[in-house]
XYZ file of C-alpha atoms in Angstrom:
93
model
C 24.842 -28.117 11.246
C 25.565 -28.851 7.611
C 25.905 -25.956 5.230
C 23.068 -25.993 2.700
C 23.644 -25.796 -1.014
C 22.904 -22.549 -2.868
C 20.759 -24.365 -5.433
C 18.756 -26.171 -2.752
C 17.948 -22.829 -1.140
C 16.971 -21.347 -4.505
C 14.678 -24.313 -5.213
C 13.058 -23.998 -1.773
C 12.428 -20.275 -2.273
C 10.886 -20.819 -5.710
C 8.656 -23.578 -4.356
C 7.440 -21.314 -1.546
C 6.803 -18.484 -3.987
C 4.703 -20.585 -6.370
C 3.028 -22.581 -3.597
C 3.886 -26.017 -4.938
C 6.837 -28.295 -5.410
C 8.792 -28.330 -8.652
C 7.127 -31.603 -9.687
C 3.658 -29.999 -9.389
C 2.590 -31.544 -6.094
C 1.305 -29.196 -3.367
C 3.601 -28.073 -0.574
C 2.973 -29.552 2.815
C 2.561 -27.180 5.753
C -0.074 -24.859 7.113
C 1.803 -21.613 6.508
C 1.652 -21.804 2.732
C -2.003 -22.797 2.618
C -2.913 -20.021 5.068
C -1.167 -17.457 2.871
C -2.946 -18.733 -0.212
C -6.304 -18.672 1.572
C -5.809 -15.010 2.520
C -5.083 -14.105 -1.092
C -8.205 -15.862 -2.352
C -10.660 -14.074 -0.018
C -12.811 -11.620 -1.959
C -12.771 -7.996 -0.870
C -15.864 -6.927 1.058
C -18.390 -5.155 -1.177
C -18.561 -1.378 -0.928
C -21.755 0.541 -0.374
C -22.396 2.425 -3.626
C -24.138 5.307 -1.870
C -21.227 5.837 0.516
C -18.744 5.699 -2.369
C -20.706 8.304 -4.322
C -21.032 10.607 -1.301
C -17.304 10.385 -0.646
C -16.540 11.122 -4.279
C -18.827 14.154 -4.326
C -17.223 15.512 -1.183
C -13.764 15.005 -2.614
C -14.614 16.732 -5.880
C -15.962 19.897 -4.284
C -13.911 19.841 -1.071
C -10.762 21.751 -1.999
C -12.546 24.471 -3.915
C -15.175 24.985 -1.191
C -12.487 25.156 1.484
C -10.456 27.704 -0.470
C -13.529 29.921 -0.934
C -14.166 29.946 2.835
C -10.605 30.979 3.734
C -9.493 34.561 4.026
C -6.678 35.721 1.755
C -4.337 35.961 4.747
C -5.070 32.405 5.922
C -4.753 31.023 2.374
C -1.383 32.734 1.970
C -0.196 31.337 5.303
C -1.163 27.785 4.276
C 0.601 28.209 0.917
C 3.796 29.490 2.529
C 3.817 26.605 4.999
C 3.438 24.124 2.125
C 6.221 25.733 0.107
C 8.521 25.700 3.130
C 7.804 22.038 3.752
C 8.460 21.198 0.120
C 11.607 23.188 -0.544
C 13.384 23.309 2.812
C 14.708 19.949 3.860
C 15.008 19.253 7.596
C 18.043 17.018 7.064
C 21.303 18.592 5.901
C 22.525 17.201 2.599
C 25.884 15.396 2.745
C-alpha cells in the first residue's frame, strides 16, 4: 500500500469538514450527506406549559426542600458535600 502524502490527507480532512470539495462541488458518498441531514433537522418544539412548570419547580425546589429538613439532616448533607468536594479519592502524585 502506498504511503499517502501529508497534504493529500489534510485536503481530504478539510473537504470532509466543510462537506464539499475544494473546487466547490459536493462530496460524493452517503456518510457526508447523512451527517449534514442530521444537523439540519429542527429540534422538536417544547410544550410551553411543561417548560414553565419545570421552571417553577426548579426555582422553589431547593428552598422548599431545605425548609422541610431537620437541622441534623441538613448538617449531615452539608458535611457529605464538603467531604466529597475537598477529599479526593485518588492520591495525588
